[in-house]
Short mmCIF file of C-alpha atoms and ligand atoms in Angstrom, two decimals:
data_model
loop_
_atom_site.label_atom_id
_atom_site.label_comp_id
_atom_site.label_asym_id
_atom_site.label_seq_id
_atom_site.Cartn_x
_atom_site.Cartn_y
_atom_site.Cartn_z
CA UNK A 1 -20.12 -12.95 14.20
CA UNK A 2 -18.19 -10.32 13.67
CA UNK A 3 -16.45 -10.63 16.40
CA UNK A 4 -14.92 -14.46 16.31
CA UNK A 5 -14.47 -13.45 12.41
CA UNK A 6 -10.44 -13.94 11.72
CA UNK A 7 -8.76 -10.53 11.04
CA UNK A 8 -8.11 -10.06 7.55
CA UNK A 9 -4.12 -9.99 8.09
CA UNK A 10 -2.06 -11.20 10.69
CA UNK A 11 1.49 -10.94 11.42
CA UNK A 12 2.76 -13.31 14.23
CA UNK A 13 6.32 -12.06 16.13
CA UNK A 14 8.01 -11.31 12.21
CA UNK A 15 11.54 -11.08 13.00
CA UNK A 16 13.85 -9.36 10.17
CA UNK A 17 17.22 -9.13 9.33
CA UNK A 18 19.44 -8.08 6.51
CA UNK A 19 22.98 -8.99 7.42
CA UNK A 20 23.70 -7.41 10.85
CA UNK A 21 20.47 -4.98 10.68
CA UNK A 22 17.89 -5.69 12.78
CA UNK A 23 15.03 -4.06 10.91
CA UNK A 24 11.73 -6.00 12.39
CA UNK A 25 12.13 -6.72 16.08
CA UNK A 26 9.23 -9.16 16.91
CA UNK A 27 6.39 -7.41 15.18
CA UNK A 28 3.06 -8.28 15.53
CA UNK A 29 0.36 -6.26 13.59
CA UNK A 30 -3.33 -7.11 12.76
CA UNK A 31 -5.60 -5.66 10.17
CA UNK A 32 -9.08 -6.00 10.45
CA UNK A 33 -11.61 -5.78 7.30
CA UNK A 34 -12.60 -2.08 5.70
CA UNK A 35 -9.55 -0.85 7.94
CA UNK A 36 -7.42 1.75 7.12
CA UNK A 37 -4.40 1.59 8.67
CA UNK A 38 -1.82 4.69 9.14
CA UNK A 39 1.69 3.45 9.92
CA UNK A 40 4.02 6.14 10.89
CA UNK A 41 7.74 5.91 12.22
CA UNK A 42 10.96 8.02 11.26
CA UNK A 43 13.21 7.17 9.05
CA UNK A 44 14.84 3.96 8.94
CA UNK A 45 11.61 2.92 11.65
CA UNK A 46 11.30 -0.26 9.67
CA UNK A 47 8.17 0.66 7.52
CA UNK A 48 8.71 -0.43 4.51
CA UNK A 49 10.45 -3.37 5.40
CA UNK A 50 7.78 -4.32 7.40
CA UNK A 51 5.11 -3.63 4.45
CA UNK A 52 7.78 -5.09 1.70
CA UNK A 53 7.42 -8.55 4.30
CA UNK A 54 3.90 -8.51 3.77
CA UNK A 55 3.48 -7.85 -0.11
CA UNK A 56 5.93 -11.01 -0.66
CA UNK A 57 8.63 -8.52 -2.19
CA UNK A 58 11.65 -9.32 0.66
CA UNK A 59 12.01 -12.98 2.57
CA UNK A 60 11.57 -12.25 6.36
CA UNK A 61 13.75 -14.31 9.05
CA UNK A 62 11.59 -15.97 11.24
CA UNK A 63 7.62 -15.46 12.38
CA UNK A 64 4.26 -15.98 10.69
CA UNK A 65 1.77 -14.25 8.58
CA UNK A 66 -1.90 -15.17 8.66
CA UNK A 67 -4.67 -14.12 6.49
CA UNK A 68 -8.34 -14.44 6.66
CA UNK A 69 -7.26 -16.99 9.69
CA UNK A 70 -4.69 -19.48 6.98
CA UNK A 71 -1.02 -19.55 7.63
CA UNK A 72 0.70 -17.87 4.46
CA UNK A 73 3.77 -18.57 2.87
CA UNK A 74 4.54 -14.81 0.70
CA UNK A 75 7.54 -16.22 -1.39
CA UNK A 76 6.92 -13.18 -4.56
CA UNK A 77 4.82 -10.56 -4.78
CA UNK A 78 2.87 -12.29 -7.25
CA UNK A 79 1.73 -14.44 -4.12
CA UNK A 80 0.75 -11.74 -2.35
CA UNK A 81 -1.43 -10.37 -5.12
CA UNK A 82 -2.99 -13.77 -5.32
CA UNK A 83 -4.06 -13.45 -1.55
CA UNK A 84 -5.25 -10.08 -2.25
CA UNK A 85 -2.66 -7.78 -1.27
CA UNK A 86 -1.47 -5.17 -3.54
CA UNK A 87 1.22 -2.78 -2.94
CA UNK A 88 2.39 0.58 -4.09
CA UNK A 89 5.64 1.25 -3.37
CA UNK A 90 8.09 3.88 -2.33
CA UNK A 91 9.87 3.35 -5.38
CA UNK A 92 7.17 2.47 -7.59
CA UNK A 93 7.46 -0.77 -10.04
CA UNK A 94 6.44 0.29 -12.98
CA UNK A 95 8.14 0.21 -16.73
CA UNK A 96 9.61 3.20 -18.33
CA UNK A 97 9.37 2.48 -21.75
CA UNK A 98 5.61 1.53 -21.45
CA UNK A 99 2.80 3.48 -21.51
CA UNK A 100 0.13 4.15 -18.38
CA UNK A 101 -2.35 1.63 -19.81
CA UNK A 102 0.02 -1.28 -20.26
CA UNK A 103 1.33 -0.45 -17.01
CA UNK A 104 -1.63 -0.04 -15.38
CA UNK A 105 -2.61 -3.71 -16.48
CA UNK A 106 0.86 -5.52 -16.23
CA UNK A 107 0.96 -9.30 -15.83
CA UNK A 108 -3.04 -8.63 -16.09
CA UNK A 109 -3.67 -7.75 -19.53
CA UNK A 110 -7.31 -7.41 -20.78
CA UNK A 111 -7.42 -9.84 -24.09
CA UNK A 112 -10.35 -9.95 -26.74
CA UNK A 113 -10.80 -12.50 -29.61
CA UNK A 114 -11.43 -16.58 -29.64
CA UNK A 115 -8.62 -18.87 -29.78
CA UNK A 116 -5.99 -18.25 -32.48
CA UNK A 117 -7.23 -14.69 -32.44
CA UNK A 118 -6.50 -14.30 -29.11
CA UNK A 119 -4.40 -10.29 -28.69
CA UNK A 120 -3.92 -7.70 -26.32
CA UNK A 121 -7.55 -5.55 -26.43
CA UNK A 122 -5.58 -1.78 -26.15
CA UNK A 123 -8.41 -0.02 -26.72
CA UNK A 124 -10.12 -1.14 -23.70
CA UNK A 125 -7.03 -0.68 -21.83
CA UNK A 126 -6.36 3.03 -23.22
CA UNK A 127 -10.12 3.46 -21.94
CA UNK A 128 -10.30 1.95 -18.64
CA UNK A 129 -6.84 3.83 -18.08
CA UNK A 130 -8.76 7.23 -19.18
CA UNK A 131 -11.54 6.98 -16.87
CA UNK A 132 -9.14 5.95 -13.91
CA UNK A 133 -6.58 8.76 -14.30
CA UNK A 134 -9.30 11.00 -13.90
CA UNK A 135 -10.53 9.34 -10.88
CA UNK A 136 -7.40 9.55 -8.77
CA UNK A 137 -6.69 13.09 -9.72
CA UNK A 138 -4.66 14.00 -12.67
CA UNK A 139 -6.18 16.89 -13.44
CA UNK A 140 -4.18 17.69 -16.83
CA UNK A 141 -5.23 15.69 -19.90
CA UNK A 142 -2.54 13.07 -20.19
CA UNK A 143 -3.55 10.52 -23.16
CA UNK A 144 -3.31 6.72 -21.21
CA UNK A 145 -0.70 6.27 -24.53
CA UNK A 146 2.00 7.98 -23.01
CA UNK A 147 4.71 6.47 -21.77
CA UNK A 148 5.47 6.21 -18.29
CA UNK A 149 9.05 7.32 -18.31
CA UNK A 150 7.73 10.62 -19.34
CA UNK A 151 5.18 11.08 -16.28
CA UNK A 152 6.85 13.01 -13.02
CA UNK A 153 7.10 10.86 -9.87
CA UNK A 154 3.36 11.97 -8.92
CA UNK A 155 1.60 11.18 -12.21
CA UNK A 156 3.62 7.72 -11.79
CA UNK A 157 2.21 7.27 -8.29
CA UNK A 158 -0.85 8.22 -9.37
CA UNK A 159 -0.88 5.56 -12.25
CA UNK A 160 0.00 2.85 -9.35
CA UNK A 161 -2.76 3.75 -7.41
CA UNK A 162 -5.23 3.65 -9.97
CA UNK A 163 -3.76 -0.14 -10.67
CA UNK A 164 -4.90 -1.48 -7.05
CA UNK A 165 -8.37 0.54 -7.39
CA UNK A 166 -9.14 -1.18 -10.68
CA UNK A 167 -8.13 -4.70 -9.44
CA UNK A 168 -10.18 -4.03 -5.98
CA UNK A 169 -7.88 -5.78 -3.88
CA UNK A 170 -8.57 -6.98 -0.26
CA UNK A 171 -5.45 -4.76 1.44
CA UNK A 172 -4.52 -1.96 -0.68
CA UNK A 173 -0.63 -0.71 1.07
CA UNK A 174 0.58 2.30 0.20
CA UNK A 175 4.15 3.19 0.71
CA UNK A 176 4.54 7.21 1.12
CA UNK A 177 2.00 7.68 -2.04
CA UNK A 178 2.07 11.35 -1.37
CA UNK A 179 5.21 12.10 -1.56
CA UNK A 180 6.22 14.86 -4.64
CA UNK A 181 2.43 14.96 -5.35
CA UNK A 182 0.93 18.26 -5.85
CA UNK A 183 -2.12 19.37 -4.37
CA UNK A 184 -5.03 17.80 -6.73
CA UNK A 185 -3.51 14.51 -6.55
CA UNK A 186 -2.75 14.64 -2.86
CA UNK A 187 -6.06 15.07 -2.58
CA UNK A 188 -6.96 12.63 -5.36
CA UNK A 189 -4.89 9.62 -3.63
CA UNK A 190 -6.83 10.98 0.18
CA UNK A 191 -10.26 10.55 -1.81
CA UNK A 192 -9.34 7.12 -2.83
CA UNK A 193 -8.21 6.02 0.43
CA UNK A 194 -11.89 6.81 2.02
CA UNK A 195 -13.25 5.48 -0.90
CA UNK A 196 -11.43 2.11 -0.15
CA UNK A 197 -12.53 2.07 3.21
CA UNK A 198 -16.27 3.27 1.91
CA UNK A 199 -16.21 -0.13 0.00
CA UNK A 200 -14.96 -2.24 2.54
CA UNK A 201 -11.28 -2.53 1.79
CA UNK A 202 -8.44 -2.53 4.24
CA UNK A 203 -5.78 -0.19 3.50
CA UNK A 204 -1.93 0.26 5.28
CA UNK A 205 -0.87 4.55 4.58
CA UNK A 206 2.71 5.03 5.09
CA UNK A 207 3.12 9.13 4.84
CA UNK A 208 5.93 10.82 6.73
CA UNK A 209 2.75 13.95 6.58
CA UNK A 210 1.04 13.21 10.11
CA UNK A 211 -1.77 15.80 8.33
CA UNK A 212 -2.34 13.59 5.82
CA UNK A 213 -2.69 9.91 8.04
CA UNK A 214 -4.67 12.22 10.44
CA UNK A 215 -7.22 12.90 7.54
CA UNK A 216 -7.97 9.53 6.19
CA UNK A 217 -6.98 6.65 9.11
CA UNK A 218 -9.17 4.80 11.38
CA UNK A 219 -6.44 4.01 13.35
CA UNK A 220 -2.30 4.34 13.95
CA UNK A 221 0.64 1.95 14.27
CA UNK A 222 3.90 3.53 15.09
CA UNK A 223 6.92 2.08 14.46
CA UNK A 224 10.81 3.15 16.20
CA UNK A 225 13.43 1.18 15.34
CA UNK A 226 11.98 -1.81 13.95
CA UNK A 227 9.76 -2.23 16.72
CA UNK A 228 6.12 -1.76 16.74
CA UNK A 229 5.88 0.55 19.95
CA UNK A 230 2.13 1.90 19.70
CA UNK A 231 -0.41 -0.17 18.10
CA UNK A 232 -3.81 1.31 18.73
CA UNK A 233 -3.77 5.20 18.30
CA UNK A 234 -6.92 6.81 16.81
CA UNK A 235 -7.10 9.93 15.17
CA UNK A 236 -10.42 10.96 16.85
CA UNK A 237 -8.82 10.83 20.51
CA UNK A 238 -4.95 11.40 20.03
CA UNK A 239 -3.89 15.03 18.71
CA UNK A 240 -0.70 14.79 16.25
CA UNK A 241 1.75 16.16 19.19
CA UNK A 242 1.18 12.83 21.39
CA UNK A 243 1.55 11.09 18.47
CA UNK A 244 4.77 12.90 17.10
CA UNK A 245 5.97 12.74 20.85
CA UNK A 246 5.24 8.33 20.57
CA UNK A 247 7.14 9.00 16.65
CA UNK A 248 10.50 10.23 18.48
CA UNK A 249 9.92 8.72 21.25
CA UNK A 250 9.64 11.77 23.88
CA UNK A 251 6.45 10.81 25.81
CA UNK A 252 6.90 9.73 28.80
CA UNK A 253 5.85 5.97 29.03
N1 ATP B 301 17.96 -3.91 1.40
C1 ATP B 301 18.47 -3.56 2.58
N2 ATP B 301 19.68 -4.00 2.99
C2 ATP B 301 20.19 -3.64 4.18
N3 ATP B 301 19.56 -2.87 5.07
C3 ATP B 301 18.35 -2.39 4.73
C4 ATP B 301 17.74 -2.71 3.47
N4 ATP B 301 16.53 -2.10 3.41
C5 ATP B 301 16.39 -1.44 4.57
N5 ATP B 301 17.48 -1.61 5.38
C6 ATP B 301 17.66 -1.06 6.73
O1 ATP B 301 16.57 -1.49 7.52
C7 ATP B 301 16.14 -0.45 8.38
C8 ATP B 301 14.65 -0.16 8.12
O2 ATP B 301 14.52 0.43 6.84
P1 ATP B 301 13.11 0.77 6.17
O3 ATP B 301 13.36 1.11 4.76
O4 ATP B 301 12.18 -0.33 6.47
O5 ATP B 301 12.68 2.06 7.01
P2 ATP B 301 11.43 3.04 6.80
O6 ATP B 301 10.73 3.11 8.12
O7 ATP B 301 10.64 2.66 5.62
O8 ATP B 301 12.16 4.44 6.56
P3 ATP B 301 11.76 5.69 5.59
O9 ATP B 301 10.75 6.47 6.35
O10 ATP B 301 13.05 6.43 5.46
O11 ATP B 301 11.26 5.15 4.29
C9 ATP B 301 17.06 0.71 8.13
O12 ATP B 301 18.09 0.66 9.08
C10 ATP B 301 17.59 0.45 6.75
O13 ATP B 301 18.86 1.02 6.56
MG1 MG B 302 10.22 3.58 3.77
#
Protein backbone atom coordinates (compact mmCIF):
# COMPACT_ATOMS: atom_id res chain seq x y z
CA UNK A 1 0.00 0.00 0.00
CA UNK A 2 2.31 2.14 1.00
CA UNK A 3 4.24 1.79 -1.59
CA UNK A 4 1.85 2.59 -4.86
CA UNK A 5 0.52 5.46 -2.32
CA UNK A 6 1.12 8.97 -4.38
CA UNK A 7 3.85 11.10 -2.65
CA UNK A 8 2.42 13.80 -0.78
CA UNK A 9 4.13 16.59 -3.13
CA UNK A 10 5.42 16.47 -6.41
CA UNK A 11 7.24 18.82 -8.50
CA UNK A 12 7.52 17.82 -12.25
CA UNK A 13 10.74 19.57 -14.32
CA UNK A 14 9.63 23.39 -12.59
CA UNK A 15 11.46 25.69 -14.71
CA UNK A 16 11.89 29.43 -13.25
CA UNK A 17 12.73 32.60 -14.41
CA UNK A 18 12.65 36.19 -13.36
CA UNK A 19 13.69 38.29 -16.31
CA UNK A 20 17.09 36.93 -17.51
CA UNK A 21 17.70 34.79 -14.13
CA UNK A 22 17.50 31.41 -14.38
CA UNK A 23 16.68 30.52 -10.80
CA UNK A 24 14.95 26.80 -11.15
CA UNK A 25 16.67 24.77 -13.83
CA UNK A 26 14.34 21.71 -14.37
CA UNK A 27 13.69 20.75 -10.79
CA UNK A 28 12.11 17.84 -9.81
CA UNK A 29 11.59 17.16 -6.01
CA UNK A 30 9.23 14.68 -4.19
CA UNK A 31 8.06 14.67 -0.64
CA UNK A 32 6.77 11.74 0.81
CA UNK A 33 4.27 11.72 3.99
CA UNK A 34 5.77 12.36 7.81
CA UNK A 35 9.01 13.50 5.80
CA UNK A 36 11.21 15.98 6.84
CA UNK A 37 13.00 17.37 4.31
CA UNK A 38 16.45 19.45 4.73
CA UNK A 39 17.18 21.57 1.66
CA UNK A 40 20.53 23.11 1.68
CA UNK A 41 22.38 25.17 -1.15
CA UNK A 42 24.50 28.53 -0.93
CA UNK A 43 23.36 31.54 -1.46
CA UNK A 44 21.46 32.51 -4.37
CA UNK A 45 21.14 28.20 -4.83
CA UNK A 46 17.53 28.81 -5.68
CA UNK A 47 15.92 27.78 -2.27
CA UNK A 48 13.56 29.92 -1.64
CA UNK A 49 12.47 30.40 -4.96
CA UNK A 50 12.00 26.97 -5.26
CA UNK A 51 9.92 26.77 -1.81
CA UNK A 52 8.16 30.38 -2.68
CA UNK A 53 6.95 28.10 -6.16
CA UNK A 54 5.49 25.68 -4.01
CA UNK A 55 3.60 27.81 -1.25
CA UNK A 56 1.76 29.70 -4.31
CA UNK A 57 3.66 33.03 -3.26
CA UNK A 58 5.72 33.55 -6.92
CA UNK A 59 4.21 32.23 -10.54
CA UNK A 60 6.78 29.65 -11.89
CA UNK A 61 7.53 29.46 -15.85
CA UNK A 62 6.82 26.24 -17.00
CA UNK A 63 6.50 22.50 -15.20
CA UNK A 64 4.01 20.84 -12.86
CA UNK A 65 3.23 20.40 -9.28
CA UNK A 66 1.35 17.38 -7.99
CA UNK A 67 -0.05 16.67 -4.68
CA UNK A 68 -1.44 13.66 -3.06
CA UNK A 69 -1.23 12.35 -6.95
CA UNK A 70 -3.77 15.73 -8.45
CA UNK A 71 -2.20 18.19 -10.78
CA UNK A 72 -2.18 21.67 -8.85
CA UNK A 73 -2.58 24.97 -10.06
CA UNK A 74 -0.76 27.33 -6.81
CA UNK A 75 -1.99 30.79 -8.18
CA UNK A 76 -1.76 32.61 -4.14
CA UNK A 77 -0.64 31.40 -1.20
CA UNK A 78 -4.01 31.20 0.02
CA UNK A 79 -4.20 28.14 -2.48
CA UNK A 80 -1.51 26.60 -1.16
CA UNK A 81 -2.81 26.76 2.38
CA UNK A 82 -5.99 25.26 1.08
CA UNK A 83 -3.96 22.15 -0.20
CA UNK A 84 -2.25 22.05 3.02
CA UNK A 85 0.91 23.73 2.64
CA UNK A 86 1.95 26.36 4.97
CA UNK A 87 4.99 28.37 4.80
CA UNK A 88 7.24 30.39 7.01
CA UNK A 89 9.25 32.55 5.36
CA UNK A 90 12.64 34.13 5.23
CA UNK A 91 11.09 37.34 5.61
CA UNK A 92 8.26 36.49 7.65
CA UNK A 93 4.54 37.83 6.70
CA UNK A 94 3.30 38.96 9.52
CA UNK A 95 1.66 42.58 10.62
CA UNK A 96 3.47 45.06 12.68
CA UNK A 97 0.89 46.88 14.18
CA UNK A 98 -0.93 43.66 15.37
CA UNK A 99 -0.46 41.72 18.15
CA UNK A 100 0.93 37.80 18.29
CA UNK A 101 -2.61 36.45 18.71
CA UNK A 102 -4.24 38.23 15.81
CA UNK A 103 -1.30 37.36 13.90
CA UNK A 104 -1.07 34.09 14.84
CA UNK A 105 -4.77 33.58 13.53
CA UNK A 106 -4.79 35.92 10.40
CA UNK A 107 -7.35 35.32 7.65
CA UNK A 108 -8.36 32.43 10.32
CA UNK A 109 -9.89 34.15 13.10
CA UNK A 110 -11.59 32.11 15.90
CA UNK A 111 -15.34 33.77 16.16
CA UNK A 112 -17.94 33.10 19.07
CA UNK A 113 -21.63 34.21 19.19
CA UNK A 114 -24.91 33.27 16.86
CA UNK A 115 -25.73 35.28 13.96
CA UNK A 116 -25.94 39.06 14.45
CA UNK A 117 -23.68 38.48 17.42
CA UNK A 118 -21.23 37.06 15.48
CA UNK A 119 -17.29 38.90 16.79
CA UNK A 120 -13.83 38.12 16.95
CA UNK A 121 -13.53 35.60 20.32
CA UNK A 122 -9.89 37.42 21.61
CA UNK A 123 -9.86 35.76 24.56
CA UNK A 124 -9.55 32.44 23.08
CA UNK A 125 -7.08 33.76 20.74
CA UNK A 126 -4.89 35.57 23.58
CA UNK A 127 -5.10 31.90 25.15
CA UNK A 128 -4.41 29.55 22.46
CA UNK A 129 -1.50 32.13 21.57
CA UNK A 130 -0.25 31.70 25.41
CA UNK A 131 -0.05 28.09 25.45
CA UNK A 132 1.69 28.02 21.91
CA UNK A 133 4.43 30.59 22.62
CA UNK A 134 5.41 28.48 25.30
CA UNK A 135 5.48 25.48 23.22
CA UNK A 136 7.92 26.65 20.56
CA UNK A 137 10.25 28.20 23.04
CA UNK A 138 9.92 31.70 24.17
CA UNK A 139 11.11 31.32 27.28
CA UNK A 140 10.45 35.06 28.60
CA UNK A 141 6.84 35.89 29.50
CA UNK A 142 5.63 37.87 26.53
CA UNK A 143 1.69 38.60 27.00
CA UNK A 144 0.06 37.15 23.32
CA UNK A 145 -1.30 41.17 23.46
CA UNK A 146 1.77 42.54 22.34
CA UNK A 147 2.27 43.73 19.26
CA UNK A 148 4.32 42.15 16.80
CA UNK A 149 6.36 45.09 15.66
CA UNK A 150 7.78 45.08 19.08
CA UNK A 151 9.01 41.26 19.06
CA UNK A 152 12.89 40.79 17.68
CA UNK A 153 13.18 38.81 14.43
CA UNK A 154 13.28 35.43 16.60
CA UNK A 155 10.21 35.97 18.79
CA UNK A 156 8.56 36.89 15.23
CA UNK A 157 9.75 33.59 13.77
CA UNK A 158 8.80 31.98 16.59
CA UNK A 159 5.16 33.41 16.42
CA UNK A 160 5.10 32.01 12.61
CA UNK A 161 5.95 28.77 13.59
CA UNK A 162 3.57 28.39 16.21
CA UNK A 163 0.83 29.53 13.34
CA UNK A 164 1.53 26.26 11.08
CA UNK A 165 1.66 24.00 14.41
CA UNK A 166 -1.77 25.21 15.47
CA UNK A 167 -3.34 24.83 11.96
CA UNK A 168 -1.55 21.18 11.60
CA UNK A 169 -0.87 21.49 8.10
CA UNK A 170 0.08 18.59 5.71
CA UNK A 171 3.77 20.24 4.61
CA UNK A 172 4.95 22.60 7.11
CA UNK A 173 8.21 24.71 4.94
CA UNK A 174 10.37 26.53 6.76
CA UNK A 175 12.53 29.11 5.20
CA UNK A 176 15.89 29.63 7.41
CA UNK A 177 13.57 29.65 10.76
CA UNK A 178 16.71 29.72 12.77
CA UNK A 179 18.23 32.37 11.73
CA UNK A 180 18.86 35.37 14.68
CA UNK A 181 17.24 32.86 17.11
CA UNK A 182 18.91 32.37 20.33
CA UNK A 183 19.55 29.21 21.86
CA UNK A 184 16.04 28.21 23.64
CA UNK A 185 14.20 28.90 20.57
CA UNK A 186 16.68 27.25 18.26
CA UNK A 187 16.03 24.54 20.13
CA UNK A 188 12.31 25.26 20.51
CA UNK A 189 11.77 25.46 16.51
CA UNK A 190 14.31 21.77 16.35
CA UNK A 191 11.68 20.26 18.94
CA UNK A 192 8.85 21.20 16.76
CA UNK A 193 10.28 19.96 13.68
CA UNK A 194 10.53 16.20 15.27
CA UNK A 195 7.40 16.78 16.70
CA UNK A 196 5.95 17.35 13.11
CA UNK A 197 7.47 14.43 11.85
CA UNK A 198 6.34 12.44 15.30
CA UNK A 199 2.74 13.26 14.07
CA UNK A 200 3.04 12.44 10.65
CA UNK A 201 3.65 15.73 8.94
CA UNK A 202 6.01 16.45 6.12
CA UNK A 203 8.24 19.25 6.67
CA UNK A 204 10.90 21.22 3.98
CA UNK A 205 14.07 22.98 6.62
CA UNK A 206 15.92 25.52 4.78
CA UNK A 207 18.98 26.47 7.40
CA UNK A 208 22.28 27.71 6.01
CA UNK A 209 23.45 25.67 9.81
CA UNK A 210 24.34 22.09 8.30
CA UNK A 211 24.30 21.28 12.44
CA UNK A 212 21.01 22.12 12.65
CA UNK A 213 19.42 20.06 9.21
CA UNK A 214 21.85 17.31 10.47
CA UNK A 215 19.83 17.17 13.82
CA UNK A 216 16.29 17.03 12.74
CA UNK A 217 16.15 15.67 8.74
CA UNK A 218 15.32 12.35 7.44
CA UNK A 219 16.80 13.19 4.42
CA UNK A 220 18.79 16.09 2.15
CA UNK A 221 18.19 17.91 -1.14
CA UNK A 222 20.95 20.14 -2.26
CA UNK A 223 20.54 22.72 -4.45
CA UNK A 224 23.65 24.81 -6.73
CA UNK A 225 22.57 27.15 -8.92
CA UNK A 226 19.06 26.53 -9.37
CA UNK A 227 19.58 23.05 -9.99
CA UNK A 228 18.70 20.25 -7.78
CA UNK A 229 22.18 18.36 -7.88
CA UNK A 230 21.78 15.74 -4.89
CA UNK A 231 18.45 14.49 -4.06
CA UNK A 232 18.77 11.63 -1.65
CA UNK A 233 21.43 12.38 1.12
CA UNK A 234 20.71 11.02 4.63
CA UNK A 235 22.03 12.24 7.67
CA UNK A 236 22.63 8.74 9.17
CA UNK A 237 25.18 7.73 6.26
CA UNK A 238 26.64 11.11 4.87
CA UNK A 239 28.95 13.17 7.41
CA UNK A 240 28.45 17.15 6.92
CA UNK A 241 31.99 17.41 4.93
CA UNK A 242 30.57 15.23 1.86
CA UNK A 243 27.72 17.11 2.10
CA UNK A 244 29.38 20.67 2.35
CA UNK A 245 31.82 19.30 -0.42
CA UNK A 246 28.13 18.38 -2.78
CA UNK A 247 27.02 22.35 -1.21
CA UNK A 248 30.13 24.00 -3.16
CA UNK A 249 30.40 21.67 -5.34
CA UNK A 250 34.08 20.19 -4.62
CA UNK A 251 33.39 16.41 -4.63
CA UNK A 252 34.45 14.79 -7.20
CA UNK A 253 31.42 13.40 -9.24
N1 LIG B 1 12.32 38.65 -7.08
C1 LIG B 1 13.44 38.37 -7.75
N2 LIG B 1 13.75 39.01 -8.89
C2 LIG B 1 14.87 38.73 -9.58
N3 LIG B 1 15.75 37.77 -9.22
C3 LIG B 1 15.49 37.10 -8.09
C4 LIG B 1 14.33 37.35 -7.30
N4 LIG B 1 14.34 36.51 -6.23
C5 LIG B 1 15.45 35.77 -6.35
N5 LIG B 1 16.16 36.11 -7.47
C6 LIG B 1 17.40 35.49 -7.93
O1 LIG B 1 17.16 34.10 -8.08
C7 LIG B 1 18.29 33.35 -7.64
C8 LIG B 1 17.85 32.38 -6.53
O2 LIG B 1 17.51 33.14 -5.37
P1 LIG B 1 16.90 32.49 -4.05
O3 LIG B 1 16.44 33.58 -3.19
O4 LIG B 1 15.94 31.44 -4.45
O5 LIG B 1 18.20 31.78 -3.43
P2 LIG B 1 18.39 31.05 -2.02
O6 LIG B 1 18.96 29.69 -2.33
O7 LIG B 1 17.16 31.11 -1.22
O8 LIG B 1 19.54 31.93 -1.36
P3 LIG B 1 19.78 32.36 0.20
O9 LIG B 1 20.45 31.19 0.83
O10 LIG B 1 20.69 33.53 0.09
O11 LIG B 1 18.46 32.70 0.82
C9 LIG B 1 19.33 34.36 -7.22
O12 LIG B 1 20.18 34.58 -8.31
C10 LIG B 1 18.52 35.59 -6.92
O13 LIG B 1 19.26 36.77 -7.12
MG1 LIG C 1 16.64 32.03 0.62
Amino acid sequence: MAETEAPLVEMRNIQKYYGRVHALRDVNLRIKRGEIVGLLGDNGAGKSTLIKVLSGAVPYTSGQIFINGQEVNLRSTNDAIAAGIETIYQDSALIPQLSIARNLFLGRELRKGPGFMDRLDLDRMNEVAASLLKRVGISKKIPPTTAIGSLSGGERQAVAIARAMYFDSDLIILDEPTNNLGVAETQGVLRFVREARDTGHSCIFIAHNIHHVFQVVDRMVVMRRGAVVADDLSPRTSSIQDVEDIITGEHAA
